[in-house]
């Protein structure tokens, strides 16, 4: 019997690929780079499933090119703003994600940025490497600011925000948060967090860390008005999605010292274009969207993405489904 075709957009963990090869005729580009739209349009013809990453825009053109066999789009990511969910749902195509698997890894990286910013770790490293450390210990060399006892503001206390809060307790931080909904008192007590308004969050945080998922309602949620409300000594950390911050306003804020610095793992346009103004600033730490980039997490994400795809094609519940309204059509 002829096997169903599926398309994997780029090289992913081999365990996941092997798992899928047991059941499907796998079309694989085997390139680490994301394919162009034209390449995708050719490759998806008649496939039943697409396993993609957040770099590939899966819109109606791709769905049209795949044709009516297409039943599942499984993304190797937690975010799914690269997929036209409305269009997929209309066509009865299931969209699955890797859910909260990346929470701990992303929280670790967030803390890495908090530590690196406040204690000037990157600057200090470059100073030593560049041979500039000529006079030994000095009372005022690379003075940073305390994390211990400072106030951490968490914008969006979901899975990643919670994992960040747990780490912050180890640093004896005063943790405030704002969220679409206030959490129950028992969860707040367990996490040792205090609910505040967005305004209070901006005004009181020494470190403001963004963990809300991205949608059209929080596009440029942090703009000039918000940045001006923050403490001049504060740091802004973003490991969520670039478009939550208006980058032009952030650059202005960093240049004019409205805030002390920013640690960014995500940007409005990725990769960050050469000559981008952020690249010229000293009070930033910039990373190439590596929040979930640990071997363990990425392997797990690949496996979950493969299982999600296989479950849908076997009429079983996937682990993380976006368009839950389609659940009733399964098996
Ligand atoms: C995601 O999965 O949404 C992250 O941003 C990348 O791993």
PDB file of N, CA, C and O and ligand atoms in Angstrom, residues 54 75-82 98-99 102 106 160 239-241 265-266 270 289-293 297-298 301, ligand 1:
ATOM      1  N   UNK A  54       9.087  27.833  13.218  1.00  0.00           N
ATOM      2  CA  UNK A  54       8.495  29.174  13.261  1.00  0.00           C
ATOM      3  C   UNK A  54       8.996  30.094  12.152  1.00  0.00           C
ATOM      4  O   UNK A  54       8.453  31.182  11.950  1.00  0.00           O
ATOM      5  N   UNK A  75       3.902  22.327  14.215  1.00  0.00           N
ATOM      6  CA  UNK A  75       5.053  23.231  14.275  1.00  0.00           C
ATOM      7  C   UNK A  75       5.976  22.875  15.429  1.00  0.00           C
ATOM      8  O   UNK A  75       5.519  22.522  16.520  1.00  0.00           O
ATOM      9  N   UNK A  76       7.252  22.952  15.129  1.00  0.00           N
ATOM     10  CA  UNK A  76       8.289  22.674  16.121  1.00  0.00           C
ATOM     11  C   UNK A  76       8.526  23.954  16.925  1.00  0.00           C
ATOM     12  O   UNK A  76       9.597  24.545  16.903  1.00  0.00           O
ATOM     13  N   UNK A  77       7.492  24.418  17.553  1.00  0.00           N
ATOM     14  CA  UNK A  77       7.595  25.652  18.333  1.00  0.00           C
ATOM     15  C   UNK A  77       6.380  25.759  19.234  1.00  0.00           C
ATOM     16  O   UNK A  77       5.376  25.069  19.030  1.00  0.00           O
ATOM     17  N   UNK A  78       6.505  26.659  20.183  1.00  0.00           N
ATOM     18  CA  UNK A  78       5.371  26.950  21.056  1.00  0.00           C
ATOM     19  C   UNK A  78       4.511  28.024  20.405  1.00  0.00           C
ATOM     20  O   UNK A  78       3.286  27.969  20.434  1.00  0.00           O
ATOM     21  N   UNK A  79       5.171  29.011  19.819  1.00  0.00           N
ATOM     22  CA  UNK A  79       4.466  30.084  19.117  1.00  0.00           C
ATOM     23  C   UNK A  79       3.906  29.550  17.794  1.00  0.00           C
ATOM     24  O   UNK A  79       4.471  28.634  17.183  1.00  0.00           O
ATOM     25  N   UNK A  80       2.785  30.127  17.370  1.00  0.00           N
ATOM     26  CA  UNK A  80       2.192  29.652  16.100  1.00  0.00           C
ATOM     27  C   UNK A  80       1.688  30.814  15.244  1.00  0.00           C
ATOM     28  O   UNK A  80       0.834  30.649  14.374  1.00  0.00           O
ATOM     29  N   UNK A  81       2.253  31.986  15.474  1.00  0.00           N
ATOM     30  CA  UNK A  81       1.790  33.153  14.722  1.00  0.00           C
ATOM     31  C   UNK A  81       2.227  33.110  13.253  1.00  0.00           C
ATOM     32  O   UNK A  81       1.769  33.914  12.449  1.00  0.00           O
ATOM     33  N   UNK A  82       3.088  32.160  12.893  1.00  0.00           N
ATOM     34  CA  UNK A  82       3.508  32.005  11.494  1.00  0.00           C
ATOM     35  C   UNK A  82       2.518  31.170  10.685  1.00  0.00           C
ATOM     36  O   UNK A  82       2.703  30.960   9.496  1.00  0.00           O
ATOM     37  N   UNK A  98       4.450  22.521  20.184  1.00  0.00           N
ATOM     38  CA  UNK A  98       5.207  21.748  21.173  1.00  0.00           C
ATOM     39  C   UNK A  98       4.904  22.224  22.596  1.00  0.00           C
ATOM     40  O   UNK A  98       5.624  21.878  23.534  1.00  0.00           O
ATOM     41  N   UNK A  99       3.865  23.023  22.732  1.00  0.00           N
ATOM     42  CA  UNK A  99       3.361  23.377  24.066  1.00  0.00           C
ATOM     43  C   UNK A  99       4.404  23.986  24.979  1.00  0.00           C
ATOM     44  O   UNK A  99       5.213  24.810  24.556  1.00  0.00           O
ATOM     45  N   UNK A 102       9.366  23.978  26.288  1.00  0.00           N
ATOM     46  CA  UNK A 102      10.546  24.859  26.327  1.00  0.00           C
ATOM     47  C   UNK A 102      10.589  25.781  27.554  1.00  0.00           C
ATOM     48  O   UNK A 102      11.524  26.572  27.713  1.00  0.00           O
ATOM     49  N   UNK A 106      13.788  28.197  28.482  1.00  0.00           N
ATOM     50  CA  UNK A 106      13.629  29.633  28.205  1.00  0.00           C
ATOM     51  C   UNK A 106      13.787  30.441  29.498  1.00  0.00           C
ATOM     52  O   UNK A 106      14.371  31.533  29.487  1.00  0.00           O
ATOM     53  N   UNK A 160       6.215  29.924  31.152  1.00  0.00           N
ATOM     54  CA  UNK A 160       7.598  30.417  31.209  1.00  0.00           C
ATOM     55  C   UNK A 160       7.734  31.426  32.350  1.00  0.00           C
ATOM     56  O   UNK A 160       8.690  31.374  33.131  1.00  0.00           O
ATOM     57  N   UNK A 239      12.360  37.467  25.932  1.00  0.00           N
ATOM     58  CA  UNK A 239      12.623  36.147  25.335  1.00  0.00           C
ATOM     59  C   UNK A 239      11.323  35.609  24.718  1.00  0.00           C
ATOM     60  O   UNK A 239      11.192  34.411  24.502  1.00  0.00           O
ATOM     61  N   UNK A 240      10.360  36.508  24.472  1.00  0.00           N
ATOM     62  CA  UNK A 240       9.058  36.073  23.961  1.00  0.00           C
ATOM     63  C   UNK A 240       8.954  36.284  22.447  1.00  0.00           C
ATOM     64  O   UNK A 240       9.349  35.414  21.664  1.00  0.00           O
ATOM     65  N   UNK A 241       8.501  37.459  22.042  1.00  0.00           N
ATOM     66  CA  UNK A 241       8.441  37.793  20.617  1.00  0.00           C
ATOM     67  C   UNK A 241       8.822  39.263  20.449  1.00  0.00           C
ATOM     68  O   UNK A 241       8.382  40.128  21.220  1.00  0.00           O
ATOM     69  N   UNK A 265      16.388  38.345  23.099  1.00  0.00           N
ATOM     70  CA  UNK A 265      16.617  37.098  22.372  1.00  0.00           C
ATOM     71  C   UNK A 265      15.743  37.043  21.130  1.00  0.00           C
ATOM     72  O   UNK A 265      15.857  36.130  20.316  1.00  0.00           O
ATOM     73  N   UNK A 266      14.836  38.019  21.014  1.00  0.00           N
ATOM     74  CA  UNK A 266      13.858  38.032  19.907  1.00  0.00           C
ATOM     75  C   UNK A 266      13.729  39.454  19.355  1.00  0.00           C
ATOM     76  O   UNK A 266      13.913  40.420  20.100  1.00  0.00           O
ATOM     77  N   UNK A 270      13.731  38.887  12.179  1.00  0.00           N
ATOM     78  CA  UNK A 270      14.820  37.951  12.451  1.00  0.00           C
ATOM     79  C   UNK A 270      15.257  37.269  11.165  1.00  0.00           C
ATOM     80  O   UNK A 270      14.388  36.897  10.368  1.00  0.00           O
ATOM     81  N   UNK A 289      17.715  34.318  19.096  1.00  0.00           N
ATOM     82  CA  UNK A 289      16.492  33.532  19.343  1.00  0.00           C
ATOM     83  C   UNK A 289      16.837  32.093  19.765  1.00  0.00           C
ATOM     84  O   UNK A 289      16.532  31.132  19.063  1.00  0.00           O
ATOM     85  N   UNK A 290      17.462  31.997  20.941  1.00  0.00           N
ATOM     86  CA  UNK A 290      17.927  30.669  21.406  1.00  0.00           C
ATOM     87  C   UNK A 290      17.285  30.256  22.730  1.00  0.00           C
ATOM     88  O   UNK A 290      17.844  29.425  23.455  1.00  0.00           O
ATOM     89  N   UNK A 291      16.128  30.829  23.039  1.00  0.00           N
ATOM     90  CA  UNK A 291      15.470  30.515  24.311  1.00  0.00           C
ATOM     91  C   UNK A 291      15.323  29.022  24.577  1.00  0.00           C
ATOM     92  O   UNK A 291      15.574  28.541  25.680  1.00  0.00           O
ATOM     93  N   UNK A 292      14.932  28.280  23.567  1.00  0.00           N
ATOM     94  CA  UNK A 292      14.701  26.837  23.772  1.00  0.00           C
ATOM     95  C   UNK A 292      15.883  25.994  23.306  1.00  0.00           C
ATOM     96  O   UNK A 292      15.787  24.764  23.240  1.00  0.00           O
ATOM     97  N   UNK A 293      16.992  26.648  23.001  1.00  0.00           N
ATOM     98  CA  UNK A 293      18.098  25.941  22.344  1.00  0.00           C
ATOM     99  C   UNK A 293      18.993  25.168  23.305  1.00  0.00           C
ATOM    100  O   UNK A 293      20.158  25.508  23.507  1.00  0.00           O
ATOM    101  N   UNK A 297      15.985  20.031  25.209  1.00  0.00           N
ATOM    102  CA  UNK A 297      14.687  20.642  24.883  1.00  0.00           C
ATOM    103  C   UNK A 297      14.369  20.503  23.401  1.00  0.00           C
ATOM    104  O   UNK A 297      13.257  20.150  23.023  1.00  0.00           O
ATOM    105  N   UNK A 298      15.352  20.780  22.549  1.00  0.00           N
ATOM    106  CA  UNK A 298      15.076  20.690  21.108  1.00  0.00           C
ATOM    107  C   UNK A 298      14.785  19.247  20.686  1.00  0.00           C
ATOM    108  O   UNK A 298      13.938  19.007  19.827  1.00  0.00           O
ATOM    109  N   UNK A 301      11.299  18.653  21.750  1.00  0.00           N
ATOM    110  CA  UNK A 301      10.372  19.386  20.876  1.00  0.00           C
ATOM    111  C   UNK A 301      10.194  18.646  19.549  1.00  0.00           C
ATOM    112  O   UNK A 301       9.078  18.520  19.025  1.00  0.00           O
TER     113      UNK A 301
HETATM  114  C1  LIG B   1       8.975  28.888  20.212  1.00  0.00           C
HETATM  115  O1  LIG B   1       8.961  27.646  20.216  1.00  0.00           O
HETATM  116  O2  LIG B   1       7.946  29.545  20.027  1.00  0.00           O
HETATM  117  C2  LIG B   1      10.285  29.548  20.492  1.00  0.00           C
HETATM  118  O3  LIG B   1      10.253  30.904  20.285  1.00  0.00           O
HETATM  119  C3  LIG B   1      11.428  28.934  19.702  1.00  0.00           C
HETATM  120  O4  LIG B   1      11.749  27.712  20.195  1.00  0.00           O
END
